[in-house]
Short mmCIF file of N, CA, C and O in Angstrom, two decimals:
data_model
loop_
_atom_site.label_atom_id
_atom_site.label_comp_id
_atom_site.label_asym_id
_atom_site.label_seq_id
_atom_site.Cartn_x
_atom_site.Cartn_y
_atom_site.Cartn_z
N MET Y 1 89.73 102.18 -9.70
CA MET Y 1 89.50 103.31 -8.91
C MET Y 1 90.74 104.00 -8.54
O MET Y 1 91.68 103.42 -7.96
N LYS Y 2 90.94 105.32 -8.68
CA LYS Y 2 92.29 105.98 -8.62
C LYS Y 2 92.17 106.30 -7.15
O LYS Y 2 91.18 107.04 -6.45
N GLU Y 3 93.30 106.06 -6.27
CA GLU Y 3 93.39 106.58 -4.97
C GLU Y 3 94.02 108.07 -4.84
O GLU Y 3 94.67 108.40 -5.65
N ASN Y 4 93.56 108.63 -3.57
CA ASN Y 4 94.07 109.82 -3.32
C ASN Y 4 95.39 109.78 -2.82
O ASN Y 4 95.91 108.77 -2.43
N ASN Y 5 96.34 110.90 -3.01
CA ASN Y 5 97.65 110.89 -2.55
C ASN Y 5 97.71 111.44 -1.09
O ASN Y 5 96.98 112.56 -0.84
N LEU Y 6 98.46 110.80 -0.18
CA LEU Y 6 98.40 111.56 1.00
C LEU Y 6 99.94 112.10 1.22
O LEU Y 6 100.92 111.52 1.00
N ILE Y 7 100.06 113.23 1.81
CA ILE Y 7 101.54 113.88 2.18
C ILE Y 7 101.33 114.22 3.65
O ILE Y 7 100.41 114.78 3.86
N PHE Y 8 102.25 113.53 4.28
CA PHE Y 8 102.38 113.83 5.72
C PHE Y 8 103.28 115.06 5.96
O PHE Y 8 104.49 115.07 5.66
N VAL Y 9 102.72 115.86 6.62
CA VAL Y 9 103.29 117.15 7.09
C VAL Y 9 104.49 117.07 7.96
O VAL Y 9 104.31 116.57 9.01
N PRO Y 10 105.72 117.56 7.80
CA PRO Y 10 106.82 117.39 8.53
C PRO Y 10 106.79 118.32 9.67
O PRO Y 10 106.17 119.51 9.48
N THR Y 11 107.48 118.17 10.68
CA THR Y 11 107.66 119.21 11.69
C THR Y 11 108.78 120.04 11.39
O THR Y 11 109.42 119.67 10.33
N PRO Y 12 109.06 121.19 12.14
CA PRO Y 12 110.07 122.04 11.75
C PRO Y 12 111.56 121.30 11.66
O PRO Y 12 112.48 121.54 11.06
N GLY Y 13 111.63 120.25 12.51
CA GLY Y 13 112.78 119.55 12.67
C GLY Y 13 112.88 118.40 11.66
O GLY Y 13 113.80 117.84 11.54
N GLY Y 14 111.94 118.32 10.77
CA GLY Y 14 111.97 117.37 9.43
C GLY Y 14 111.25 116.02 9.83
O GLY Y 14 111.35 115.16 8.94
N ASN Y 15 110.83 115.69 11.18
CA ASN Y 15 110.09 114.35 11.35
C ASN Y 15 108.57 114.56 10.87
O ASN Y 15 108.25 115.73 10.77
N ILE Y 16 108.19 113.44 10.70
CA ILE Y 16 106.64 113.46 10.03
C ILE Y 16 105.72 113.60 11.43
O ILE Y 16 105.94 112.88 12.31
N ARG Y 17 105.07 114.73 11.62
CA ARG Y 17 104.38 115.16 12.58
C ARG Y 17 103.52 114.00 13.14
O ARG Y 17 103.38 113.77 14.31
N VAL Y 18 102.59 113.37 12.18
CA VAL Y 18 101.58 112.40 12.65
C VAL Y 18 102.40 111.24 13.35
O VAL Y 18 101.91 110.67 14.38
N LEU Y 19 103.55 110.63 12.89
CA LEU Y 19 104.20 109.72 13.59
C LEU Y 19 104.66 110.06 14.93
O LEU Y 19 104.64 109.38 15.78
N ASP Y 20 105.18 111.29 15.05
CA ASP Y 20 105.61 111.85 16.36
C ASP Y 20 104.37 111.81 17.36
O ASP Y 20 104.71 111.37 18.39
N GLU Y 21 103.25 112.29 16.80
CA GLU Y 21 102.04 112.26 17.75
C GLU Y 21 101.68 110.86 18.02
O GLU Y 21 101.21 110.68 19.29
N ILE Y 22 101.69 109.96 17.20
CA ILE Y 22 101.08 108.56 17.31
C ILE Y 22 101.90 107.91 18.30
O ILE Y 22 101.43 107.01 18.97
N GLU Y 23 103.21 108.04 18.31
CA GLU Y 23 104.10 107.42 19.20
C GLU Y 23 103.69 107.47 20.65
O GLU Y 23 103.90 106.57 21.50
N SER Y 24 102.96 108.51 21.02
CA SER Y 24 102.50 108.72 22.45
C SER Y 24 101.16 108.12 22.61
O SER Y 24 100.70 108.40 23.70
N ILE Y 25 100.55 107.55 21.72
CA ILE Y 25 99.16 106.95 21.79
C ILE Y 25 99.17 105.61 21.97
O ILE Y 25 100.19 104.88 21.27
N PRO Y 26 98.51 105.02 22.95
CA PRO Y 26 98.63 103.47 23.11
C PRO Y 26 98.31 102.84 21.58
O PRO Y 26 97.42 103.19 20.84
N GLN Y 27 98.96 101.71 21.46
CA GLN Y 27 98.97 100.91 20.21
C GLN Y 27 97.49 100.32 19.83
O GLN Y 27 97.26 100.10 18.54
N ASP Y 28 96.59 100.24 20.85
CA ASP Y 28 95.36 99.75 20.57
C ASP Y 28 94.63 100.64 19.53
O ASP Y 28 93.67 100.09 19.10
N TYR Y 29 94.97 101.88 19.59
CA TYR Y 29 94.32 102.83 18.56
C TYR Y 29 94.86 102.77 17.12
O TYR Y 29 94.45 103.39 16.28
N TYR Y 30 96.15 102.25 17.03
CA TYR Y 30 96.74 102.25 15.60
C TYR Y 30 96.04 101.88 14.52
O TYR Y 30 96.01 102.47 13.37
N GLU Y 31 95.21 100.79 14.74
CA GLU Y 31 94.35 100.26 13.54
C GLU Y 31 93.35 101.36 13.28
O GLU Y 31 92.97 101.39 12.09
N LYS Y 32 92.69 101.81 14.17
CA LYS Y 32 91.73 103.09 13.82
C LYS Y 32 92.38 104.16 12.96
O LYS Y 32 91.73 104.65 12.18
N PHE Y 33 93.62 104.41 13.51
CA PHE Y 33 94.24 105.55 12.60
C PHE Y 33 94.50 105.08 11.32
O PHE Y 33 94.21 105.91 10.26
N ASN Y 34 94.94 104.03 11.12
CA ASN Y 34 95.23 103.26 9.77
C ASN Y 34 93.84 103.26 8.94
O ASN Y 34 93.87 103.73 7.85
N GLY Y 35 92.74 102.81 9.68
CA GLY Y 35 91.43 103.10 8.92
C GLY Y 35 90.98 104.46 8.35
O GLY Y 35 90.50 104.71 7.39
N LEU Y 36 91.24 105.44 9.43
CA LEU Y 36 91.14 106.92 8.96
C LEU Y 36 92.15 107.32 7.70
O LEU Y 36 91.58 107.95 6.84
N PHE Y 37 93.44 106.80 7.80
CA PHE Y 37 94.19 107.20 6.64
C PHE Y 37 93.57 106.68 5.43
O PHE Y 37 93.63 107.24 4.44
N ARG Y 38 93.23 105.30 5.58
CA ARG Y 38 92.70 104.62 4.26
C ARG Y 38 91.45 105.39 3.84
O ARG Y 38 91.22 105.44 2.68
N SER Y 39 90.51 105.76 4.80
CA SER Y 39 89.38 106.43 4.38
C SER Y 39 89.69 107.82 3.54
O SER Y 39 88.82 108.10 2.57
N ILE Y 40 90.80 108.43 3.83
CA ILE Y 40 91.20 109.72 3.02
C ILE Y 40 91.61 109.06 1.46
O ILE Y 40 91.42 109.61 0.70
N LYS Y 41 92.55 108.11 1.74
CA LYS Y 41 93.14 107.65 0.46
C LYS Y 41 92.18 107.11 -0.37
O LYS Y 41 92.31 107.40 -1.61
N ASP Y 42 91.19 106.37 0.07
CA ASP Y 42 90.07 105.66 -0.97
C ASP Y 42 88.99 106.57 -1.30
O ASP Y 42 88.05 106.39 -1.99
N GLY Y 43 88.89 108.03 -0.39
CA GLY Y 43 88.01 108.76 -0.81
C GLY Y 43 86.57 108.71 -0.17
O GLY Y 43 85.53 109.33 -0.29
N THR Y 44 86.53 107.76 0.94
CA THR Y 44 85.33 107.52 1.73
C THR Y 44 85.11 108.41 2.89
O THR Y 44 84.01 108.78 3.33
N PHE Y 45 86.32 109.07 3.33
CA PHE Y 45 86.43 110.09 4.30
C PHE Y 45 85.44 109.85 5.51
O PHE Y 45 84.29 110.45 5.66
N LYS Y 46 85.61 108.86 6.40
CA LYS Y 46 84.89 108.41 7.58
C LYS Y 46 84.39 109.56 8.55
O LYS Y 46 85.56 110.12 9.05
N ASN Y 47 83.30 109.79 8.66
CA ASN Y 47 82.77 110.88 9.59
C ASN Y 47 83.60 112.18 9.33
O ASN Y 47 83.97 112.85 10.40
N VAL Y 48 83.55 112.61 8.11
CA VAL Y 48 84.28 113.79 7.78
C VAL Y 48 83.60 115.06 8.22
O VAL Y 48 82.40 115.17 8.50
N ARG Y 49 84.43 116.08 8.73
CA ARG Y 49 83.82 117.36 9.18
C ARG Y 49 84.83 118.41 8.72
O ARG Y 49 86.00 118.26 8.94
N GLN Y 50 84.28 119.65 8.23
CA GLN Y 50 85.12 120.71 7.87
C GLN Y 50 85.00 121.78 8.99
O GLN Y 50 83.84 121.97 9.46
N PHE Y 51 86.07 122.23 9.20
CA PHE Y 51 86.13 123.44 10.26
C PHE Y 51 85.67 124.73 9.37
O PHE Y 51 86.46 125.14 8.65
N ASP Y 52 84.58 125.33 9.74
CA ASP Y 52 84.05 126.22 9.03
C ASP Y 52 83.62 127.60 10.11
O ASP Y 52 83.27 128.53 9.76
N ASN Y 53 83.77 127.31 11.48
CA ASN Y 53 83.27 128.22 12.43
C ASN Y 53 84.30 129.06 12.97
O ASN Y 53 84.20 129.78 13.96
N ASN Y 54 85.63 128.84 12.52
CA ASN Y 54 86.79 129.53 13.03
C ASN Y 54 87.72 129.76 11.90
O ASN Y 54 88.07 129.07 11.38
N SER Y 55 87.81 131.05 11.88
CA SER Y 55 88.58 131.55 10.60
C SER Y 55 90.07 131.04 10.65
O SER Y 55 90.76 131.00 9.68
N ASP Y 56 90.67 130.75 11.99
CA ASP Y 56 91.96 130.30 11.90
C ASP Y 56 92.10 128.71 11.40
O ASP Y 56 93.11 128.50 11.09
N LEU Y 57 90.88 128.20 11.45
CA LEU Y 57 90.92 126.53 11.04
C LEU Y 57 90.24 126.59 9.67
O LEU Y 57 89.99 125.38 9.21
N ALA Y 58 89.86 127.59 9.17
CA ALA Y 58 89.32 127.56 7.71
C ALA Y 58 90.16 126.69 6.79
O ALA Y 58 91.30 126.88 6.64
N GLY Y 59 89.42 125.81 5.99
CA GLY Y 59 89.96 124.84 5.12
C GLY Y 59 90.42 123.59 5.72
O GLY Y 59 90.59 122.75 4.89
N LEU Y 60 90.51 123.35 6.92
CA LEU Y 60 90.90 122.06 7.50
C LEU Y 60 89.80 121.18 7.63
O LEU Y 60 88.60 121.73 7.90
N CYS Y 61 89.95 119.92 7.65
CA CYS Y 61 88.98 118.99 7.78
C CYS Y 61 89.40 117.92 8.60
O CYS Y 61 90.69 117.84 9.10
N GLU Y 62 88.47 117.13 9.26
CA GLU Y 62 88.94 115.97 10.02
C GLU Y 62 88.08 114.76 9.68
O GLU Y 62 86.91 114.86 9.16
N VAL Y 63 88.60 113.67 9.71
CA VAL Y 63 88.01 112.30 9.67
C VAL Y 63 88.30 111.85 11.14
O VAL Y 63 89.20 111.99 11.89
N LYS Y 64 87.09 111.05 11.59
CA LYS Y 64 87.17 110.65 13.03
C LYS Y 64 86.39 109.23 13.22
O LYS Y 64 85.78 108.82 12.46
N ASP Y 65 86.99 108.59 14.27
CA ASP Y 65 86.60 107.27 14.66
C ASP Y 65 86.40 107.39 16.24
O ASP Y 65 86.70 108.49 16.71
N PHE Y 66 86.00 106.31 16.92
CA PHE Y 66 86.03 106.44 18.31
C PHE Y 66 87.35 106.80 18.88
O PHE Y 66 88.17 105.94 18.90
N LYS Y 67 87.29 107.80 19.69
CA LYS Y 67 88.60 108.50 20.33
C LYS Y 67 89.79 108.78 19.36
O LYS Y 67 90.86 108.87 19.99
N VAL Y 68 89.71 108.71 18.08
CA VAL Y 68 90.62 109.13 17.09
C VAL Y 68 90.24 109.89 16.14
O VAL Y 68 89.02 109.89 15.77
N ARG Y 69 91.13 110.90 15.78
CA ARG Y 69 90.78 111.64 14.71
C ARG Y 69 91.99 112.11 13.73
O ARG Y 69 93.24 112.13 14.41
N VAL Y 70 91.90 112.53 12.55
CA VAL Y 70 93.12 112.96 11.78
C VAL Y 70 92.67 114.17 11.05
O VAL Y 70 91.57 114.30 10.51
N VAL Y 71 93.50 115.15 11.17
CA VAL Y 71 93.12 116.62 10.66
C VAL Y 71 93.97 116.58 9.28
O VAL Y 71 95.09 116.17 9.37
N PHE Y 72 93.25 116.97 8.18
CA PHE Y 72 93.95 117.19 7.02
C PHE Y 72 93.42 118.39 6.21
O PHE Y 72 92.44 119.02 6.65
N VAL Y 73 94.19 118.73 5.13
CA VAL Y 73 93.71 119.69 4.24
C VAL Y 73 93.64 119.13 2.80
O VAL Y 73 94.78 118.56 2.57
N ARG Y 74 92.78 119.60 1.92
CA ARG Y 74 92.93 119.19 0.55
C ARG Y 74 93.92 120.05 -0.27
O ARG Y 74 93.56 121.34 -0.12
N LEU Y 75 94.85 119.59 -1.00
CA LEU Y 75 95.62 120.38 -1.63
C LEU Y 75 95.17 120.63 -3.18
O LEU Y 75 95.41 121.70 -3.70
N ASP Y 76 94.73 119.61 -3.72
CA ASP Y 76 94.12 119.74 -5.09
C ASP Y 76 93.14 118.45 -5.38
O ASP Y 76 92.77 117.92 -4.35
N LYS Y 77 92.88 118.11 -6.55
CA LYS Y 77 91.89 117.24 -6.82
C LYS Y 77 92.00 115.93 -6.31
O LYS Y 77 91.05 115.37 -5.67
N ASP Y 78 93.17 115.41 -5.97
CA ASP Y 78 93.44 113.96 -5.38
C ASP Y 78 94.54 113.89 -4.46
O ASP Y 78 95.21 112.77 -4.27
N SER Y 79 95.06 115.13 -3.87
CA SER Y 79 96.13 115.20 -2.90
C SER Y 79 95.77 115.76 -1.67
O SER Y 79 95.03 116.96 -1.65
N TYR Y 80 96.16 115.28 -0.64
CA TYR Y 80 95.59 115.64 0.73
C TYR Y 80 96.79 115.72 1.73
O TYR Y 80 97.70 114.77 1.76
N ALA Y 81 96.89 116.90 2.47
CA ALA Y 81 98.09 116.95 3.40
C ALA Y 81 97.57 116.52 4.73
O ALA Y 81 96.55 117.04 5.31
N VAL Y 82 98.21 115.42 5.47
CA VAL Y 82 97.78 115.06 6.76
C VAL Y 82 98.58 115.71 7.65
O VAL Y 82 99.96 115.81 7.84
N ILE Y 83 97.81 116.59 8.47
CA ILE Y 83 98.42 117.58 9.53
C ILE Y 83 98.68 117.10 10.82
O ILE Y 83 99.73 117.21 11.49
N SER Y 84 97.72 116.43 11.34
CA SER Y 84 97.74 115.99 12.77
C SER Y 84 96.82 114.77 12.98
O SER Y 84 95.81 114.70 12.52
#
């Protein structure tokens, strides 16, 4: 089975945004984030939701678990940009 490509969106300063954000989150949640990243990569998309009720967020999606979520956008057939 072919896996999806994940592209981690950088901040204006060149850092990976998600890593900057995760640094301020307790380590107890890291495994849940890893599971959400894996769900995008393997195409299972755990508890996926697309934002469609707000034109500013159109096209964005999220996968989520208890107290954690990852926001992403599909770029093409098998590539996804992880935003936040």
